[in-house]
Amino acid sequence: MNKKVLRALYRQKRTAIPPEQQALLSQQIAQQALRLPIWDKQVFHSFLPIVSFGEVDTGYLIQLLQERGKTLVVSRTLMETIRMEHFLYDPTQIEANNKWHIPEPQGGIPIKSEEIEVVFVPLLAYDTKGNRVGYGKGFYDNFLEECKADTLKIGLSFFPPEPYIEDVREGDIPLDYVVTPEGVFKF
């Protein structure tokens, strides 16, 4: 399938999951993340979920990272340049939702992309090669391009992979892993 079809399909699939089940699945994803070979790393980036889009609730994962003394980074989108700026996670700096319904930091201590060792990436769908379908704007591709080559890119999904995404572009950056409620896929 192509990205446009997959976007529509997985938006529908996510909205069909009741909120209580989404919370349980998000907890299971956080538990599965403990199996990843990442716990020797220190600087982690996580997306903050767009609740109205049914994204994986990263709050459980954030709690695990904080319990293990990891440095946590979150981002603010710069819509006019299709870029993101990054800040140390400080819950007091998070605005509930910006005008695009994305919870974001309103300031804080800036962090450079090159300092981040692990990035938890939002997605709608992905395939067996680690190719990702996001919302189509390119924010994460631009961000991941700025990271070091060895930065680990980890998707979080309620669903297993698709066999193949037809229209992968040269600039699309594949994931290293995807964590689901049932386990971890390595690419």
PDB file of C-alpha atoms in Angstrom:
ATOM      1  CA  MET A   1       0.000   0.000   0.000  1.00  0.00           C
ATOM      2  CA  ASN A   2       1.052   3.595  -0.455  1.00  0.00           C
ATOM      3  CA  LYS A   3       1.457   6.175   2.313  1.00  0.00           C
ATOM      4  CA  LYS A   4      -1.810   7.996   1.606  1.00  0.00           C
ATOM      5  CA  VAL A   5      -3.861   4.797   1.924  1.00  0.00           C
ATOM      6  CA  LEU A   6      -1.916   3.705   5.024  1.00  0.00           C
ATOM      7  CA  ARG A   7      -2.428   7.098   6.705  1.00  0.00           C
ATOM      8  CA  ALA A   8      -6.191   6.869   6.282  1.00  0.00           C
ATOM      9  CA  LEU A   9      -6.336   3.201   7.314  1.00  0.00           C
ATOM     10  CA  TYR A  10      -4.243   3.587  10.469  1.00  0.00           C
ATOM     11  CA  ARG A  11      -5.957   6.779  11.595  1.00  0.00           C
ATOM     12  CA  GLN A  12      -9.202   4.823  11.430  1.00  0.00           C
ATOM     13  CA  LYS A  13      -7.684   1.797  13.198  1.00  0.00           C
ATOM     14  CA  ARG A  14      -6.332   3.975  16.040  1.00  0.00           C
ATOM     15  CA  THR A  15      -9.592   5.838  16.592  1.00  0.00           C
ATOM     16  CA  ALA A  16     -11.385   2.476  16.830  1.00  0.00           C
ATOM     17  CA  ILE A  17      -9.402   1.618  19.978  1.00  0.00           C
ATOM     18  CA  PRO A  18     -11.284   2.733  23.123  1.00  0.00           C
ATOM     19  CA  PRO A  19      -9.293   5.099  25.410  1.00  0.00           C
ATOM     20  CA  GLU A  20      -9.049   2.530  28.238  1.00  0.00           C
ATOM     21  CA  GLN A  21      -7.551  -0.016  25.850  1.00  0.00           C
ATOM     22  CA  GLN A  22      -5.168   2.604  24.410  1.00  0.00           C
ATOM     23  CA  ALA A  23      -3.910   3.245  27.952  1.00  0.00           C
ATOM     24  CA  LEU A  24      -3.353  -0.472  28.578  1.00  0.00           C
ATOM     25  CA  LEU A  25      -1.599  -0.932  25.222  1.00  0.00           C
ATOM     26  CA  SER A  26       0.603   2.109  25.922  1.00  0.00           C
ATOM     27  CA  GLN A  27       1.620   0.588  29.271  1.00  0.00           C
ATOM     28  CA  GLN A  28       2.482  -2.681  27.507  1.00  0.00           C
ATOM     29  CA  ILE A  29       4.598  -0.788  24.964  1.00  0.00           C
ATOM     30  CA  ALA A  30       6.538   0.886  27.795  1.00  0.00           C
ATOM     31  CA  GLN A  31       7.152  -2.533  29.392  1.00  0.00           C
ATOM     32  CA  GLN A  32       8.313  -3.991  26.060  1.00  0.00           C
ATOM     33  CA  ALA A  33      10.734  -1.059  25.687  1.00  0.00           C
ATOM     34  CA  LEU A  34      12.683  -2.512  28.619  1.00  0.00           C
ATOM     35  CA  ARG A  35      13.832  -5.241  26.178  1.00  0.00           C
ATOM     36  CA  LEU A  36      15.570  -2.709  23.904  1.00  0.00           C
ATOM     37  CA  PRO A  37      19.398  -2.460  23.972  1.00  0.00           C
ATOM     38  CA  ILE A  38      19.249   1.234  24.880  1.00  0.00           C
ATOM     39  CA  TRP A  39      19.579   1.426  28.630  1.00  0.00           C
ATOM     40  CA  ASP A  40      23.288   2.265  28.532  1.00  0.00           C
ATOM     41  CA  LYS A  41      22.393   5.511  26.701  1.00  0.00           C
ATOM     42  CA  GLN A  42      21.738   8.745  28.600  1.00  0.00           C
ATOM     43  CA  VAL A  43      19.951  11.321  26.384  1.00  0.00           C
ATOM     44  CA  PHE A  44      16.496  10.293  25.144  1.00  0.00           C
ATOM     45  CA  HIS A  45      13.963  12.187  23.044  1.00  0.00           C
ATOM     46  CA  SER A  46      10.263  11.402  23.269  1.00  0.00           C
ATOM     47  CA  PHE A  47       7.280  12.802  21.464  1.00  0.00           C
ATOM     48  CA  LEU A  48       4.366  13.993  23.565  1.00  0.00           C
ATOM     49  CA  PRO A  49       1.200  12.302  22.263  1.00  0.00           C
ATOM     50  CA  ILE A  50      -1.575  14.031  20.376  1.00  0.00           C
ATOM     51  CA  VAL A  51      -4.444  12.510  22.353  1.00  0.00           C
ATOM     52  CA  SER A  52      -7.092  13.430  19.778  1.00  0.00           C
ATOM     53  CA  PHE A  53      -5.099  11.437  17.166  1.00  0.00           C
ATOM     54  CA  GLY A  54      -4.985   8.311  19.349  1.00  0.00           C
ATOM     55  CA  GLU A  55      -1.189   8.258  19.541  1.00  0.00           C
ATOM     56  CA  VAL A  56       0.662   5.942  21.911  1.00  0.00           C
ATOM     57  CA  ASP A  57       0.685   7.552  25.366  1.00  0.00           C
ATOM     58  CA  THR A  58       4.387   8.090  26.049  1.00  0.00           C
ATOM     59  CA  GLY A  59       3.725   9.086  29.669  1.00  0.00           C
ATOM     60  CA  TYR A  60       4.476   5.509  30.814  1.00  0.00           C
ATOM     61  CA  LEU A  61       7.730   5.436  28.863  1.00  0.00           C
ATOM     62  CA  ILE A  62       8.701   8.866  30.170  1.00  0.00           C
ATOM     63  CA  GLN A  63       8.152   7.597  33.712  1.00  0.00           C
ATOM     64  CA  LEU A  64      10.464   4.607  33.048  1.00  0.00           C
ATOM     65  CA  LEU A  65      13.153   6.924  31.670  1.00  0.00           C
ATOM     66  CA  GLN A  66      12.901   9.241  34.663  1.00  0.00           C
ATOM     67  CA  GLU A  67      13.030   6.308  37.128  1.00  0.00           C
ATOM     68  CA  ARG A  68      16.292   5.241  35.474  1.00  0.00           C
ATOM     69  CA  GLY A  69      17.817   8.727  35.708  1.00  0.00           C
ATOM     70  CA  LYS A  70      17.845   9.367  31.961  1.00  0.00           C
ATOM     71  CA  THR A  71      17.980  12.840  30.441  1.00  0.00           C
ATOM     72  CA  LEU A  72      14.697  13.417  28.629  1.00  0.00           C
ATOM     73  CA  VAL A  73      14.215  15.826  25.728  1.00  0.00           C
ATOM     74  CA  VAL A  74      10.957  16.974  24.084  1.00  0.00           C
ATOM     75  CA  SER A  75      10.337  19.210  21.083  1.00  0.00           C
ATOM     76  CA  ARG A  76       8.424  22.197  19.839  1.00  0.00           C
ATOM     77  CA  THR A  77       7.475  22.392  16.158  1.00  0.00           C
ATOM     78  CA  LEU A  78       8.421  25.349  14.020  1.00  0.00           C
ATOM     79  CA  MET A  79       5.678  25.147  11.393  1.00  0.00           C
ATOM     80  CA  GLU A  80       7.081  27.810   9.083  1.00  0.00           C
ATOM     81  CA  THR A  81      10.396  25.931   8.590  1.00  0.00           C
ATOM     82  CA  ILE A  82       9.221  22.305   9.108  1.00  0.00           C
ATOM     83  CA  ARG A  83      11.819  21.976  11.871  1.00  0.00           C
ATOM     84  CA  MET A  84      11.741  21.232  15.576  1.00  0.00           C
ATOM     85  CA  GLU A  85      13.587  22.741  18.505  1.00  0.00           C
ATOM     86  CA  HIS A  86      14.379  20.609  21.535  1.00  0.00           C
ATOM     87  CA  PHE A  87      14.328  21.253  25.270  1.00  0.00           C
ATOM     88  CA  LEU A  88      15.043  19.328  28.454  1.00  0.00           C
ATOM     89  CA  TYR A  89      11.755  17.863  29.652  1.00  0.00           C
ATOM     90  CA  ASP A  90      10.138  20.042  32.296  1.00  0.00           C
ATOM     91  CA  PRO A  91       6.431  19.277  32.844  1.00  0.00           C
ATOM     92  CA  THR A  92       5.868  22.836  34.113  1.00  0.00           C
ATOM     93  CA  GLN A  93       6.883  24.166  30.660  1.00  0.00           C
ATOM     94  CA  ILE A  94       4.422  22.005  28.663  1.00  0.00           C
ATOM     95  CA  GLU A  95       1.423  23.743  27.127  1.00  0.00           C
ATOM     96  CA  ALA A  96      -1.517  21.332  27.048  1.00  0.00           C
ATOM     97  CA  ASN A  97      -2.045  21.734  23.315  1.00  0.00           C
ATOM     98  CA  ASN A  98      -0.890  24.220  20.747  1.00  0.00           C
ATOM     99  CA  LYS A  99      -3.190  25.299  17.921  1.00  0.00           C
ATOM    100  CA  TRP A 100      -2.367  22.042  16.065  1.00  0.00           C
ATOM    101  CA  HIS A 101      -3.292  19.974  19.172  1.00  0.00           C
ATOM    102  CA  ILE A 102       0.330  19.066  19.918  1.00  0.00           C
ATOM    103  CA  PRO A 103       1.486  19.304  23.548  1.00  0.00           C
ATOM    104  CA  GLU A 104       4.767  21.220  23.493  1.00  0.00           C
ATOM    105  CA  PRO A 105       7.324  22.894  25.754  1.00  0.00           C
ATOM    106  CA  GLN A 106       7.056  26.657  25.824  1.00  0.00           C
ATOM    107  CA  GLY A 107      10.717  27.122  26.654  1.00  0.00           C
ATOM    108  CA  GLY A 108      13.385  25.735  28.889  1.00  0.00           C
ATOM    109  CA  ILE A 109      16.947  24.533  28.451  1.00  0.00           C
ATOM    110  CA  PRO A 110      17.684  23.983  24.733  1.00  0.00           C
ATOM    111  CA  ILE A 111      19.302  20.748  23.553  1.00  0.00           C
ATOM    112  CA  LYS A 112      20.972  20.185  20.170  1.00  0.00           C
ATOM    113  CA  SER A 113      19.833  17.272  17.969  1.00  0.00           C
ATOM    114  CA  GLU A 114      23.405  15.924  17.917  1.00  0.00           C
ATOM    115  CA  GLU A 115      23.289  15.396  21.695  1.00  0.00           C
ATOM    116  CA  ILE A 116      20.331  12.983  21.525  1.00  0.00           C
ATOM    117  CA  GLU A 117      21.219   9.281  21.574  1.00  0.00           C
ATOM    118  CA  VAL A 118      17.750   7.676  21.308  1.00  0.00           C
ATOM    119  CA  VAL A 119      14.633   9.079  19.613  1.00  0.00           C
ATOM    120  CA  PHE A 120      11.152   7.643  20.172  1.00  0.00           C
ATOM    121  CA  VAL A 121       9.341   8.424  16.943  1.00  0.00           C
ATOM    122  CA  PRO A 122       5.577   8.768  16.405  1.00  0.00           C
ATOM    123  CA  LEU A 123       4.083   6.961  13.434  1.00  0.00           C
ATOM    124  CA  LEU A 124       0.877   5.833  11.824  1.00  0.00           C
ATOM    125  CA  ALA A 125       2.246   2.711  10.111  1.00  0.00           C
ATOM    126  CA  TYR A 126       5.566   1.027   9.291  1.00  0.00           C
ATOM    127  CA  ASP A 127       6.799  -1.901   7.244  1.00  0.00           C
ATOM    128  CA  THR A 128       9.052  -4.921   7.762  1.00  0.00           C
ATOM    129  CA  LYS A 129      12.102  -2.888   6.640  1.00  0.00           C
ATOM    130  CA  GLY A 130      11.583  -0.138   9.236  1.00  0.00           C
ATOM    131  CA  ASN A 131      10.123   2.421   6.836  1.00  0.00           C
ATOM    132  CA  ARG A 132       7.671   4.720   8.595  1.00  0.00           C
ATOM    133  CA  VAL A 133       4.496   6.505   7.617  1.00  0.00           C
ATOM    134  CA  GLY A 134       3.975   9.677   9.626  1.00  0.00           C
ATOM    135  CA  TYR A 135       1.596  12.547   9.021  1.00  0.00           C
ATOM    136  CA  GLY A 136       3.408  13.580   5.845  1.00  0.00           C
ATOM    137  CA  LYS A 137       4.953  16.937   6.749  1.00  0.00           C
ATOM    138  CA  GLY A 138       8.562  15.743   7.225  1.00  0.00           C
ATOM    139  CA  PHE A 139       9.248  17.106  10.733  1.00  0.00           C
ATOM    140  CA  TYR A 140      10.780  13.869  11.994  1.00  0.00           C
ATOM    141  CA  ASP A 141      12.770  13.205   8.809  1.00  0.00           C
ATOM    142  CA  ASN A 142      14.276  16.698   9.132  1.00  0.00           C
ATOM    143  CA  PHE A 143      14.973  16.147  12.843  1.00  0.00           C
ATOM    144  CA  LEU A 144      16.504  12.677  12.376  1.00  0.00           C
ATOM    145  CA  GLU A 145      18.720  14.034   9.603  1.00  0.00           C
ATOM    146  CA  GLU A 146      20.206  16.457  12.167  1.00  0.00           C
ATOM    147  CA  CYS A 147      20.996  13.650  14.648  1.00  0.00           C
ATOM    148  CA  LYS A 148      24.246  11.692  14.721  1.00  0.00           C
ATOM    149  CA  ALA A 149      24.411   8.654  12.420  1.00  0.00           C
ATOM    150  CA  ASP A 150      24.376   6.259  15.397  1.00  0.00           C
ATOM    151  CA  THR A 151      21.332   7.810  17.089  1.00  0.00           C
ATOM    152  CA  LEU A 152      18.790   5.027  17.602  1.00  0.00           C
ATOM    153  CA  LYS A 153      15.382   5.640  16.019  1.00  0.00           C
ATOM    154  CA  ILE A 154      12.554   3.741  17.710  1.00  0.00           C
ATOM    155  CA  GLY A 155       8.930   3.787  16.596  1.00  0.00           C
ATOM    156  CA  LEU A 156       6.014   3.101  18.931  1.00  0.00           C
ATOM    157  CA  SER A 157       2.928   1.392  17.526  1.00  0.00           C
ATOM    158  CA  PHE A 158      -0.212  -0.425  18.619  1.00  0.00           C
ATOM    159  CA  PHE A 159       0.003  -2.566  15.459  1.00  0.00           C
ATOM    160  CA  PRO A 160       2.315  -5.038  13.687  1.00  0.00           C
ATOM    161  CA  PRO A 161       4.171  -3.982  10.514  1.00  0.00           C
ATOM    162  CA  GLU A 162       2.794  -3.819   7.006  1.00  0.00           C
ATOM    163  CA  PRO A 163       4.666  -6.039   4.540  1.00  0.00           C
ATOM    164  CA  TYR A 164       5.735  -3.179   2.287  1.00  0.00           C
ATOM    165  CA  ILE A 165       5.279   0.579   1.810  1.00  0.00           C
ATOM    166  CA  GLU A 166       5.204   1.298  -1.927  1.00  0.00           C
ATOM    167  CA  ASP A 167       6.263   4.931  -2.077  1.00  0.00           C
ATOM    168  CA  VAL A 168       9.292   5.228   0.219  1.00  0.00           C
ATOM    169  CA  ARG A 169      11.351   8.288  -0.779  1.00  0.00           C
ATOM    170  CA  GLU A 170      15.120   8.568  -0.771  1.00  0.00           C
ATOM    171  CA  GLY A 171      14.969  11.147   2.072  1.00  0.00           C
ATOM    172  CA  ASP A 172      12.853   8.906   4.331  1.00  0.00           C
ATOM    173  CA  ILE A 173      14.885   7.748   7.308  1.00  0.00           C
ATOM    174  CA  PRO A 174      14.129   4.171   8.413  1.00  0.00           C
ATOM    175  CA  LEU A 175      13.704   3.128  12.019  1.00  0.00           C
ATOM    176  CA  ASP A 176      16.059   0.840  13.928  1.00  0.00           C
ATOM    177  CA  TYR A 177      13.287  -0.665  16.063  1.00  0.00           C
ATOM    178  CA  VAL A 178       9.534  -0.528  16.610  1.00  0.00           C
ATOM    179  CA  VAL A 179       7.988  -1.402  19.957  1.00  0.00           C
ATOM    180  CA  THR A 180       4.453  -2.812  20.050  1.00  0.00           C
ATOM    181  CA  PRO A 181       2.390  -4.200  22.951  1.00  0.00           C
ATOM    182  CA  GLU A 182       3.457  -7.721  21.881  1.00  0.00           C
ATOM    183  CA  GLY A 183       7.165  -7.187  21.381  1.00  0.00           C
ATOM    184  CA  VAL A 184      10.048  -5.459  19.620  1.00  0.00           C
ATOM    185  CA  PHE A 185      10.786  -5.463  15.884  1.00  0.00           C
ATOM    186  CA  LYS A 186      14.430  -4.907  14.896  1.00  0.00           C
ATOM    187  CA  PHE A 187      15.369  -3.691  11.402  1.00  0.00           C
TER     188      PHE A 187
END
